[in-house]
mmCIF file of C-alpha atoms and ligand atoms in Angstrom:
data_model
loop_
_atom_site.group_PDB
_atom_site.id
_atom_site.type_symbol
_atom_site.label_atom_id
_atom_site.label_comp_id
_atom_site.label_asym_id
_atom_site.label_seq_id
_atom_site.Cartn_x
_atom_site.Cartn_y
_atom_site.Cartn_z
ATOM 1 C CA MET A 1083 -11.280 -32.501 52.780
ATOM 2 C CA LYS A 1084 -13.281 -29.520 52.485
ATOM 3 C CA LYS A 1085 -10.022 -26.940 53.248
ATOM 4 C CA LEU A 1086 -8.295 -28.648 50.370
ATOM 5 C CA VAL A 1087 -10.655 -28.472 47.965
ATOM 6 C CA GLN A 1088 -11.279 -24.617 48.655
ATOM 7 C CA SER A 1089 -7.494 -23.522 48.586
ATOM 8 C CA THR A 1090 -7.476 -25.763 45.298
ATOM 9 C CA GLY A 1091 -10.102 -23.592 43.982
ATOM 10 C CA LEU A 1092 -8.539 -20.271 45.432
ATOM 11 C CA ALA A 1093 -5.183 -21.557 43.864
ATOM 12 C CA ALA A 1094 -7.107 -22.177 40.443
ATOM 13 C CA ILE A 1095 -8.972 -18.328 40.542
ATOM 14 C CA LEU A 1096 -4.877 -16.803 41.747
ATOM 15 C CA ALA A 1097 -4.211 -18.680 38.387
ATOM 16 C CA LEU A 1098 -6.708 -17.663 36.039
ATOM 17 C CA THR A 1099 -6.752 -14.229 37.461
ATOM 18 C CA GLY A 1100 -2.491 -13.830 37.471
ATOM 19 C CA SER A 1101 -2.620 -15.279 33.584
ATOM 20 C CA MET A 1102 -5.215 -12.623 32.937
ATOM 21 C CA ALA A 1103 -3.179 -9.548 34.368
ATOM 22 C CA PHE A 1104 0.278 -10.678 33.106
ATOM 23 C CA ALA A 1105 -0.779 -11.915 29.862
ATOM 24 C CA GLU A 1106 2.075 -12.764 28.131
ATOM 25 C CA ASP A 1107 2.864 -12.720 24.191
ATOM 26 C CA SER A 1108 2.798 -15.952 22.526
ATOM 27 C CA THR A 1109 5.976 -16.740 21.434
ATOM 28 C CA ASP A 1110 4.542 -18.003 17.973
ATOM 29 C CA ALA A 1111 5.919 -15.905 15.113
ATOM 30 C CA ILE A 1112 3.940 -13.326 13.916
ATOM 31 C CA LYS A 1113 4.021 -13.520 9.895
ATOM 32 C CA ILE A 1114 4.669 -9.985 8.061
ATOM 33 C CA PRO A 1115 3.850 -10.134 4.252
ATOM 34 C CA THR A 1116 6.331 -7.988 1.707
ATOM 35 C CA HIS A 1117 5.224 -7.179 -1.480
ATOM 36 C CA ASN A 1118 6.073 -5.786 -4.720
ATOM 37 C CA TRP A 1119 7.072 -2.605 -4.122
ATOM 38 C CA SER A 1120 10.419 -1.441 -1.944
ATOM 39 C CA SER A 1121 8.642 1.403 0.174
ATOM 40 C CA GLN A 1122 6.610 -1.878 1.683
ATOM 41 C CA ILE A 1123 9.592 -3.953 1.657
ATOM 42 C CA VAL A 1124 11.632 -1.792 3.800
ATOM 43 C CA GLY A 1125 8.751 -0.897 5.941
ATOM 44 C CA ALA A 1126 7.605 -5.068 6.680
ATOM 45 C CA HIS A 1127 11.400 -4.674 8.161
ATOM 46 C CA ILE A 1128 10.643 -1.808 10.289
ATOM 47 C CA VAL A 1129 7.658 -3.194 11.707
ATOM 48 C CA GLY A 1130 9.172 -6.321 12.496
ATOM 49 C CA LYS A 1131 12.333 -4.620 13.775
ATOM 50 C CA LEU A 1132 9.750 -2.999 16.297
ATOM 51 C CA LEU A 1133 7.699 -5.782 17.253
ATOM 52 C CA GLU A 1134 10.587 -7.453 18.313
ATOM 53 C CA LYS A 1135 11.583 -5.145 20.863
ATOM 54 C CA THR A 1136 8.618 -6.143 22.367
ATOM 55 C CA GLY A 1137 10.091 -9.929 22.434
ATOM 56 C CA ALA A 1138 8.325 -10.794 19.309
ATOM 57 C CA THR A 1139 9.546 -13.315 16.989
ATOM 58 C CA VAL A 1140 8.366 -12.029 13.496
ATOM 59 C CA GLU A 1141 8.809 -13.766 10.064
ATOM 60 C CA TYR A 1142 8.637 -12.322 6.269
ATOM 61 C CA VAL A 1143 6.472 -13.855 4.146
ATOM 62 C CA SER A 1144 6.468 -12.984 0.534
ATOM 63 C CA THR A 1145 2.714 -12.639 -0.395
ATOM 64 C CA ASP A 1146 0.481 -11.571 -3.460
ATOM 65 C CA SER A 1147 -0.618 -7.867 -2.523
ATOM 66 C CA GLN A 1148 -4.523 -9.084 -3.248
ATOM 67 C CA VAL A 1149 -4.448 -12.327 -1.732
ATOM 68 C CA VAL A 1150 -2.959 -10.997 1.599
ATOM 69 C CA TYR A 1151 -6.393 -9.982 3.112
ATOM 70 C CA THR A 1152 -7.723 -13.866 2.634
ATOM 71 C CA ALA A 1153 -4.702 -14.543 4.307
ATOM 72 C CA ALA A 1154 -4.647 -12.169 6.800
ATOM 73 C CA CYS A 1155 -8.874 -13.277 7.304
ATOM 74 C CA GLU A 1156 -7.422 -16.660 7.635
ATOM 75 C CA GLY A 1157 -4.039 -16.569 10.467
ATOM 76 C CA ASP A 1158 -1.757 -17.118 7.971
ATOM 77 C CA VAL A 1159 -0.280 -13.762 7.850
ATOM 78 C CA HIS A 1160 -1.086 -11.751 10.668
ATOM 79 C CA LEU A 1161 -0.593 -7.645 9.396
ATOM 80 C CA VAL A 1162 -0.221 -5.397 6.524
ATOM 81 C CA HIS A 1163 1.096 -2.273 7.709
ATOM 82 C CA GLU A 1164 0.741 -0.510 4.261
ATOM 83 C CA VAL A 1165 -2.962 -0.761 3.398
ATOM 84 C CA TRP A 1166 -3.232 1.956 -0.097
ATOM 85 C CA GLU A 1167 -6.770 2.903 0.026
ATOM 86 C CA GLY A 1168 -6.698 2.879 -4.261
ATOM 87 C CA ALA A 1169 -5.412 -0.326 -4.195
ATOM 88 C CA PHE A 1170 -6.388 -2.800 -1.792
ATOM 89 C CA GLY A 1171 -9.501 -0.686 -0.416
ATOM 90 C CA VAL A 1172 -12.121 -2.777 -1.110
ATOM 91 C CA ALA A 1173 -10.038 -6.028 -0.404
ATOM 92 C CA PHE A 1174 -9.082 -4.424 3.090
ATOM 93 C CA GLN A 1175 -13.099 -3.955 3.359
ATOM 94 C CA LYS A 1176 -14.265 -6.812 2.972
ATOM 95 C CA VAL A 1177 -12.459 -9.018 5.046
ATOM 96 C CA VAL A 1178 -13.139 -6.313 7.662
ATOM 97 C CA ASP A 1179 -16.448 -6.727 7.188
ATOM 98 C CA GLU A 1180 -16.452 -10.325 7.562
ATOM 99 C CA GLY A 1181 -15.009 -9.772 11.011
ATOM 100 C CA CYS A 1182 -11.675 -11.812 10.793
ATOM 101 C CA VAL A 1183 -8.936 -8.788 10.055
ATOM 102 C CA VAL A 1184 -9.504 -5.373 11.918
ATOM 103 C CA ASP A 1185 -8.478 -1.997 10.771
ATOM 104 C CA ALA A 1186 -5.516 -1.772 13.748
ATOM 105 C CA ALA A 1187 -4.338 2.468 12.555
ATOM 106 C CA THR A 1188 -4.073 4.956 10.406
ATOM 107 C CA HIS A 1189 -0.892 6.348 9.222
ATOM 108 C CA ASP A 1190 -0.672 9.972 8.215
ATOM 109 C CA ALA A 1191 0.600 9.756 4.717
ATOM 110 C CA LYS A 1192 -2.316 10.645 2.407
ATOM 111 C CA THR A 1193 -1.322 8.527 -1.099
ATOM 112 C CA ARG A 1194 -2.187 8.958 -4.524
ATOM 113 C CA GLU A 1195 -2.083 6.222 -7.078
ATOM 114 C CA GLU A 1196 -2.961 7.229 -10.914
ATOM 115 C CA TRP A 1197 -1.993 7.509 -14.255
ATOM 116 C CA TRP A 1198 0.969 9.473 -14.452
ATOM 117 C CA TYR A 1199 3.395 11.156 -16.622
ATOM 118 C CA PRO A 1200 6.884 13.289 -17.122
ATOM 119 C CA SER A 1201 6.401 16.827 -17.032
ATOM 120 C CA TYR A 1202 8.174 17.457 -20.777
ATOM 121 C CA VAL A 1203 4.890 15.170 -22.057
ATOM 122 C CA GLU A 1204 2.941 18.466 -21.704
ATOM 123 C CA GLU A 1205 4.356 19.810 -24.820
ATOM 124 C CA ILE A 1206 4.231 16.311 -26.867
ATOM 125 C CA CYS A 1207 0.077 16.211 -25.633
ATOM 126 C CA PRO A 1208 -1.443 19.553 -24.853
ATOM 127 C CA GLY A 1209 -4.389 19.857 -22.769
ATOM 128 C CA LEU A 1210 -2.651 17.306 -20.134
ATOM 129 C CA PRO A 1211 -3.359 17.007 -17.354
ATOM 130 C CA ALA A 1212 -6.904 17.021 -17.843
ATOM 131 C CA TRP A 1213 -7.867 13.330 -19.011
ATOM 132 C CA ASP A 1214 -9.832 13.840 -21.746
ATOM 133 C CA ALA A 1215 -6.846 15.643 -23.562
ATOM 134 C CA LEU A 1216 -5.375 12.037 -23.626
ATOM 135 C CA ASN A 1217 -7.438 10.751 -26.548
ATOM 136 C CA ALA A 1218 -6.304 13.872 -28.806
ATOM 137 C CA CYS A 1219 -2.772 12.197 -28.662
ATOM 138 C CA ALA A 1220 -3.372 8.689 -28.416
ATOM 139 C CA GLU A 1221 -1.249 7.790 -31.346
ATOM 140 C CA LYS A 1222 1.632 9.508 -29.966
ATOM 141 C CA PHE A 1223 1.749 6.861 -26.844
ATOM 142 C CA ALA A 1224 1.226 3.788 -29.040
ATOM 143 C CA THR A 1225 4.421 1.161 -28.966
ATOM 144 C CA ALA A 1226 4.699 -1.619 -31.504
ATOM 145 C CA GLU A 1227 1.886 -3.622 -29.280
ATOM 146 C CA THR A 1228 -0.388 -1.282 -28.952
ATOM 147 C CA SER A 1229 -0.677 0.535 -32.291
ATOM 148 C CA PRO A 1230 -2.178 2.480 -33.334
ATOM 149 C CA LYS A 1231 -3.984 2.963 -29.794
ATOM 150 C CA GLY A 1232 -1.730 4.375 -27.161
ATOM 151 C CA ARG A 1233 -0.064 2.471 -24.541
ATOM 152 C CA PHE A 1234 -0.843 2.765 -20.702
ATOM 153 C CA LEU A 1235 2.219 1.171 -18.877
ATOM 154 C CA GLY A 1236 0.139 -0.163 -16.013
ATOM 155 C CA GLY A 1237 1.493 -1.701 -12.880
ATOM 156 C CA PRO A 1238 1.690 -5.511 -12.071
ATOM 157 C CA VAL A 1239 -1.700 -6.742 -12.291
ATOM 158 C CA ASP A 1240 -2.416 -7.928 -8.308
ATOM 159 C CA TRP A 1241 -2.461 -3.933 -7.579
ATOM 160 C CA LEU A 1242 -5.774 -4.296 -9.159
ATOM 161 C CA LYS A 1243 -6.119 -0.599 -10.837
ATOM 162 C CA HIS A 1244 -9.285 -1.542 -13.026
ATOM 163 C CA ASP A 1245 -7.577 0.334 -15.687
ATOM 164 C CA ALA A 1246 -8.974 -1.603 -18.850
ATOM 165 C CA GLU A 1247 -12.343 -1.212 -16.936
ATOM 166 C CA ARG A 1248 -11.587 2.260 -16.806
ATOM 167 C CA VAL A 1249 -10.641 3.057 -20.006
ATOM 168 C CA GLU A 1250 -13.687 1.077 -21.963
ATOM 169 C CA ALA A 1251 -16.008 3.266 -19.253
ATOM 170 C CA LEU A 1252 -14.235 6.566 -20.490
ATOM 171 C CA ASP A 1253 -13.801 5.292 -24.221
ATOM 172 C CA LEU A 1254 -10.049 5.900 -24.145
ATOM 173 C CA ASN A 1255 -7.725 4.876 -27.211
ATOM 174 C CA PHE A 1256 -5.946 3.330 -24.680
ATOM 175 C CA GLU A 1257 -4.404 -0.349 -23.845
ATOM 176 C CA VAL A 1258 -3.410 -1.229 -20.807
ATOM 177 C CA VAL A 1259 0.268 -3.203 -20.774
ATOM 178 C CA ASN A 1260 1.140 -4.206 -17.368
ATOM 179 C CA ALA A 1261 4.330 -4.130 -15.929
ATOM 180 C CA GLY A 1262 5.515 -7.113 -14.352
ATOM 181 C CA SER A 1263 7.355 -5.700 -11.774
ATOM 182 C CA ALA A 1264 7.836 -2.271 -10.536
ATOM 183 C CA ALA A 1265 11.269 -2.321 -11.828
ATOM 184 C CA ALA A 1266 10.050 -2.561 -15.410
ATOM 185 C CA LEU A 1267 7.777 0.981 -14.725
ATOM 186 C CA TRP A 1268 11.130 2.644 -13.428
ATOM 187 C CA ALA A 1269 13.285 1.352 -15.928
ATOM 188 C CA GLU A 1270 10.572 1.870 -19.000
ATOM 189 C CA LEU A 1271 9.978 5.457 -17.435
ATOM 190 C CA GLU A 1272 13.577 6.128 -16.960
ATOM 191 C CA SER A 1273 14.715 4.991 -21.191
ATOM 192 C CA ALA A 1274 11.253 6.970 -21.997
ATOM 193 C CA ALA A 1275 12.379 10.238 -20.101
ATOM 194 C CA LYS A 1276 16.513 9.870 -21.587
ATOM 195 C CA ARG A 1277 14.927 10.303 -25.108
ATOM 196 C CA LYS A 1278 11.723 12.752 -24.270
ATOM 197 C CA GLU A 1279 9.493 10.349 -25.597
ATOM 198 C CA PRO A 1280 5.777 10.539 -25.122
ATOM 199 C CA ILE A 1281 5.109 7.609 -21.837
ATOM 200 C CA VAL A 1282 1.832 7.534 -19.361
ATOM 201 C CA LEU A 1283 2.763 4.946 -16.760
ATOM 202 C CA PHE A 1284 0.881 3.999 -12.987
ATOM 203 C CA ASN A 1285 2.858 5.807 -10.490
ATOM 204 C CA TRP A 1286 1.968 6.677 -6.669
ATOM 205 C CA THR A 1287 3.103 9.146 -4.080
ATOM 206 C CA PRO A 1288 4.385 8.782 -1.624
ATOM 207 C CA ASN A 1289 7.441 7.249 -3.819
ATOM 208 C CA PHE A 1290 10.744 7.769 -4.737
ATOM 209 C CA ILE A 1291 10.568 8.671 -8.443
ATOM 210 C CA GLU A 1292 8.918 12.326 -7.113
ATOM 211 C CA ALA A 1293 12.823 13.087 -6.099
ATOM 212 C CA LEU A 1294 13.977 11.858 -9.374
ATOM 213 C CA TYR A 1295 11.574 13.379 -12.065
ATOM 214 C CA GLU A 1296 9.083 16.025 -12.591
ATOM 215 C CA GLY A 1297 5.780 14.967 -13.363
ATOM 216 C CA LYS A 1298 1.879 15.256 -12.981
ATOM 217 C CA PHE A 1299 -1.138 12.682 -12.682
ATOM 218 C CA VAL A 1300 -3.694 12.936 -14.812
ATOM 219 C CA GLU A 1301 -6.818 13.818 -13.378
ATOM 220 C CA PHE A 1302 -9.839 11.753 -13.917
ATOM 221 C CA PRO A 1303 -13.415 12.631 -13.115
ATOM 222 C CA GLU A 1304 -13.176 12.867 -8.959
ATOM 223 C CA PHE A 1305 -13.392 9.249 -7.674
ATOM 224 C CA ASP A 1306 -16.270 8.893 -5.716
ATOM 225 C CA ALA A 1307 -16.691 5.523 -3.571
ATOM 226 C CA LYS A 1308 -20.112 4.530 -6.456
ATOM 227 C CA CYS A 1309 -18.079 4.738 -9.179
ATOM 228 C CA LYS A 1310 -17.022 1.277 -8.174
ATOM 229 C CA ASP A 1311 -19.763 0.406 -7.382
ATOM 230 C CA ASP A 1312 -22.551 1.664 -9.424
ATOM 231 C CA PRO A 1313 -22.988 2.367 -13.438
ATOM 232 C CA SER A 1314 -25.548 4.397 -12.795
ATOM 233 C CA TRP A 1315 -22.782 6.804 -11.076
ATOM 234 C CA GLY A 1316 -20.850 9.348 -13.652
ATOM 235 C CA THR A 1317 -20.339 10.270 -17.064
ATOM 236 C CA ASN A 1318 -20.764 6.765 -18.266
ATOM 237 C CA LYS A 1319 -24.646 5.490 -17.366
ATOM 238 C CA ASP A 1320 -23.967 1.942 -17.752
ATOM 239 C CA MET A 1321 -20.406 1.554 -16.485
ATOM 240 C CA THR A 1322 -18.658 1.448 -13.494
ATOM 241 C CA TYR A 1323 -14.745 3.254 -13.036
ATOM 242 C CA ASP A 1324 -15.132 5.834 -15.510
ATOM 243 C CA CYS A 1325 -13.792 8.209 -12.550
ATOM 244 C CA GLY A 1326 -9.964 8.283 -11.186
ATOM 245 C CA ASN A 1327 -8.529 6.916 -8.330
ATOM 246 C CA PRO A 1328 -8.688 8.511 -4.280
ATOM 247 C CA LYS A 1329 -6.773 11.763 -4.397
ATOM 248 C CA ASP A 1330 -5.897 11.608 -0.469
ATOM 249 C CA GLY A 1331 -6.151 7.985 -0.139
ATOM 250 C CA TYR A 1332 -5.696 6.396 3.521
ATOM 251 C CA LEU A 1333 -2.820 4.355 4.363
ATOM 252 C CA LYS A 1334 -4.362 1.343 7.246
ATOM 253 C CA ILE A 1335 -2.763 -1.308 9.066
ATOM 254 C CA ALA A 1336 -4.843 -4.365 9.206
ATOM 255 C CA ALA A 1337 -4.148 -6.806 11.184
ATOM 256 C CA TRP A 1338 -5.702 -10.505 11.940
ATOM 257 C CA LYS A 1339 -8.580 -10.584 14.476
ATOM 258 C CA GLU A 1340 -6.630 -12.902 17.060
ATOM 259 C CA PHE A 1341 -3.787 -10.262 17.007
ATOM 260 C CA PRO A 1342 -4.858 -8.189 20.169
ATOM 261 C CA THR A 1343 -4.797 -11.066 21.877
ATOM 262 C CA LYS A 1344 -2.497 -12.797 20.837
ATOM 263 C CA TRP A 1345 0.116 -10.929 21.234
ATOM 264 C CA PRO A 1346 -1.156 -8.358 23.292
ATOM 265 C CA LYS A 1347 2.332 -5.946 24.140
ATOM 266 C CA ALA A 1348 3.286 -6.405 19.905
ATOM 267 C CA TYR A 1349 -0.472 -5.235 19.162
ATOM 268 C CA ALA A 1350 0.180 -1.239 21.276
ATOM 269 C CA VAL A 1351 3.078 -0.971 19.209
ATOM 270 C CA LEU A 1352 1.522 -1.818 16.300
ATOM 271 C CA GLN A 1353 -1.615 0.518 16.668
ATOM 272 C CA LYS A 1354 1.349 3.150 17.412
ATOM 273 C CA ILE A 1355 3.165 3.102 14.304
ATOM 274 C CA ASN A 1356 2.523 5.724 12.312
ATOM 275 C CA PHE A 1357 3.949 6.777 8.955
ATOM 276 C CA THR A 1358 4.298 10.059 7.083
ATOM 277 C CA ASN A 1359 4.607 10.568 3.215
ATOM 278 C CA MET A 1360 8.177 11.233 3.938
ATOM 279 C CA ASP A 1361 8.666 8.137 5.513
ATOM 280 C CA VAL A 1362 7.041 5.936 2.968
ATOM 281 C CA ALA A 1363 8.972 8.246 0.156
ATOM 282 C CA VAL A 1364 12.640 7.373 2.068
ATOM 283 C CA GLN A 1365 11.850 3.842 2.890
ATOM 284 C CA ALA A 1366 11.448 3.821 -0.622
ATOM 285 C CA LYS A 1367 14.603 5.457 -1.793
ATOM 286 C CA LEU A 1368 16.872 3.773 1.010
ATOM 287 C CA ALA A 1369 15.887 0.842 -1.364
ATOM 288 C CA ASP A 1370 15.964 1.832 -5.085
ATOM 289 C CA ILE A 1371 18.084 5.031 -5.334
ATOM 290 C CA ASP A 1372 20.180 4.129 -2.533
ATOM 291 C CA ASN A 1373 19.982 0.305 -3.320
ATOM 292 C CA MET A 1374 19.784 -0.764 0.437
ATOM 293 C CA GLU A 1375 18.746 -4.525 1.159
ATOM 294 C CA PRO A 1376 15.625 -4.099 2.609
ATOM 295 C CA ALA A 1377 17.224 -4.656 6.506
ATOM 296 C CA GLN A 1378 19.699 -2.414 6.140
ATOM 297 C CA ALA A 1379 17.578 0.210 4.960
ATOM 298 C CA ALA A 1380 14.944 -0.510 7.894
ATOM 299 C CA ASP A 1381 17.869 -0.331 10.244
ATOM 300 C CA LYS A 1382 18.814 2.926 8.448
ATOM 301 C CA TRP A 1383 15.497 4.419 9.245
ATOM 302 C CA LEU A 1384 14.946 3.220 12.570
ATOM 303 C CA ALA A 1385 18.756 4.962 13.290
ATOM 304 C CA ASP A 1386 17.460 8.756 11.910
ATOM 305 C CA ASN A 1387 13.844 7.804 13.365
ATOM 306 C CA GLU A 1388 14.801 7.159 17.082
ATOM 307 C CA SER A 1389 13.068 9.184 19.595
ATOM 308 C CA ARG A 1390 9.776 8.544 17.401
ATOM 309 C CA TRP A 1391 10.073 4.614 17.714
ATOM 310 C CA LYS A 1392 11.146 4.950 21.251
ATOM 311 C CA ALA A 1393 7.681 6.543 22.111
ATOM 312 C CA TRP A 1394 5.714 3.849 19.520
ATOM 313 C CA ILE A 1395 7.435 1.224 22.000
ATOM 314 C CA ASP A 1396 7.183 2.723 25.318
ATOM 315 C CA PRO A 1397 4.137 1.276 26.892
ATOM 316 C CA ALA A 1398 3.800 4.156 29.216
ATOM 317 C CA SER A 1399 2.938 6.604 25.889
HETATM 318 C C1 TMO B 2334 0.084 -0.018 -4.193
HETATM 319 N N1 TMO B 2334 1.195 0.741 -4.478
HETATM 320 C C2 TMO B 2334 1.537 1.337 -4.119
HETATM 321 C C3 TMO B 2334 2.088 -0.118 -5.770
HETATM 322 O O1 TMO B 2334 0.114 1.510 -5.615
#
């Protein structure tokens, strides 16, 4: 009897150490969010295809780009591979501080999201790119909807750019009109550029737009973390957002806190994925200029970057 108990105990110990040493990734699907701009959607499919190479099953879930951080906190989605500092830094940091999301990796890409104009606008509004040149020519940017104020064409509201707060804090004679989609931004830019009409709109880098148009970002007062929390910081002593967006913003990968233990092999790959500015721009271009479907664009990127991702999925590297 005693012997039996001992050997059962030994078997249990062996089984336990075995399961620890050879922990297999869960067969549950890894849920990857897709958002409303093209590099992100293509990149999501690249990330998905790389995780599939570890044996994982993945599922793509269309998700609001702010709500995604709560969803990742609750484990409803499992990663966010394009965390732009300017748009999502606050939402991301909040869930990292709560301990439910981990900062899995930082891409090499440096990002900027800001008011932007095509180059010919400098002739219409001298003094640009300095932000304080805008008020003198605000009326030239007016539309029927905003006249006599100038129109700033912002991105979809879920990118949460605080443009209206900035307009107020810097006393700009502009009104923010949010585009319903990224495609609507580019359509307005194209039609303005054809007629060389004044336009100032939200844009970012890396993006495919820089391959199509010469242009510049408006230079607002330099970003400082205090600008968004401390009204007394900056030129306006009573208001926050009297500054621009970060110029060298990070691009990070976030993961649900259970990801590393639930899918350890997939997590090791996720941590090695590293996109450059060129990668993100190319991902946008494949969708927006070459009109590829996301999965097809992802296959193209993977075919063109094989030696890089082979190193990312190699457990020995
Ligand atoms: C988050 N975005 C790249 C659309 O600015």
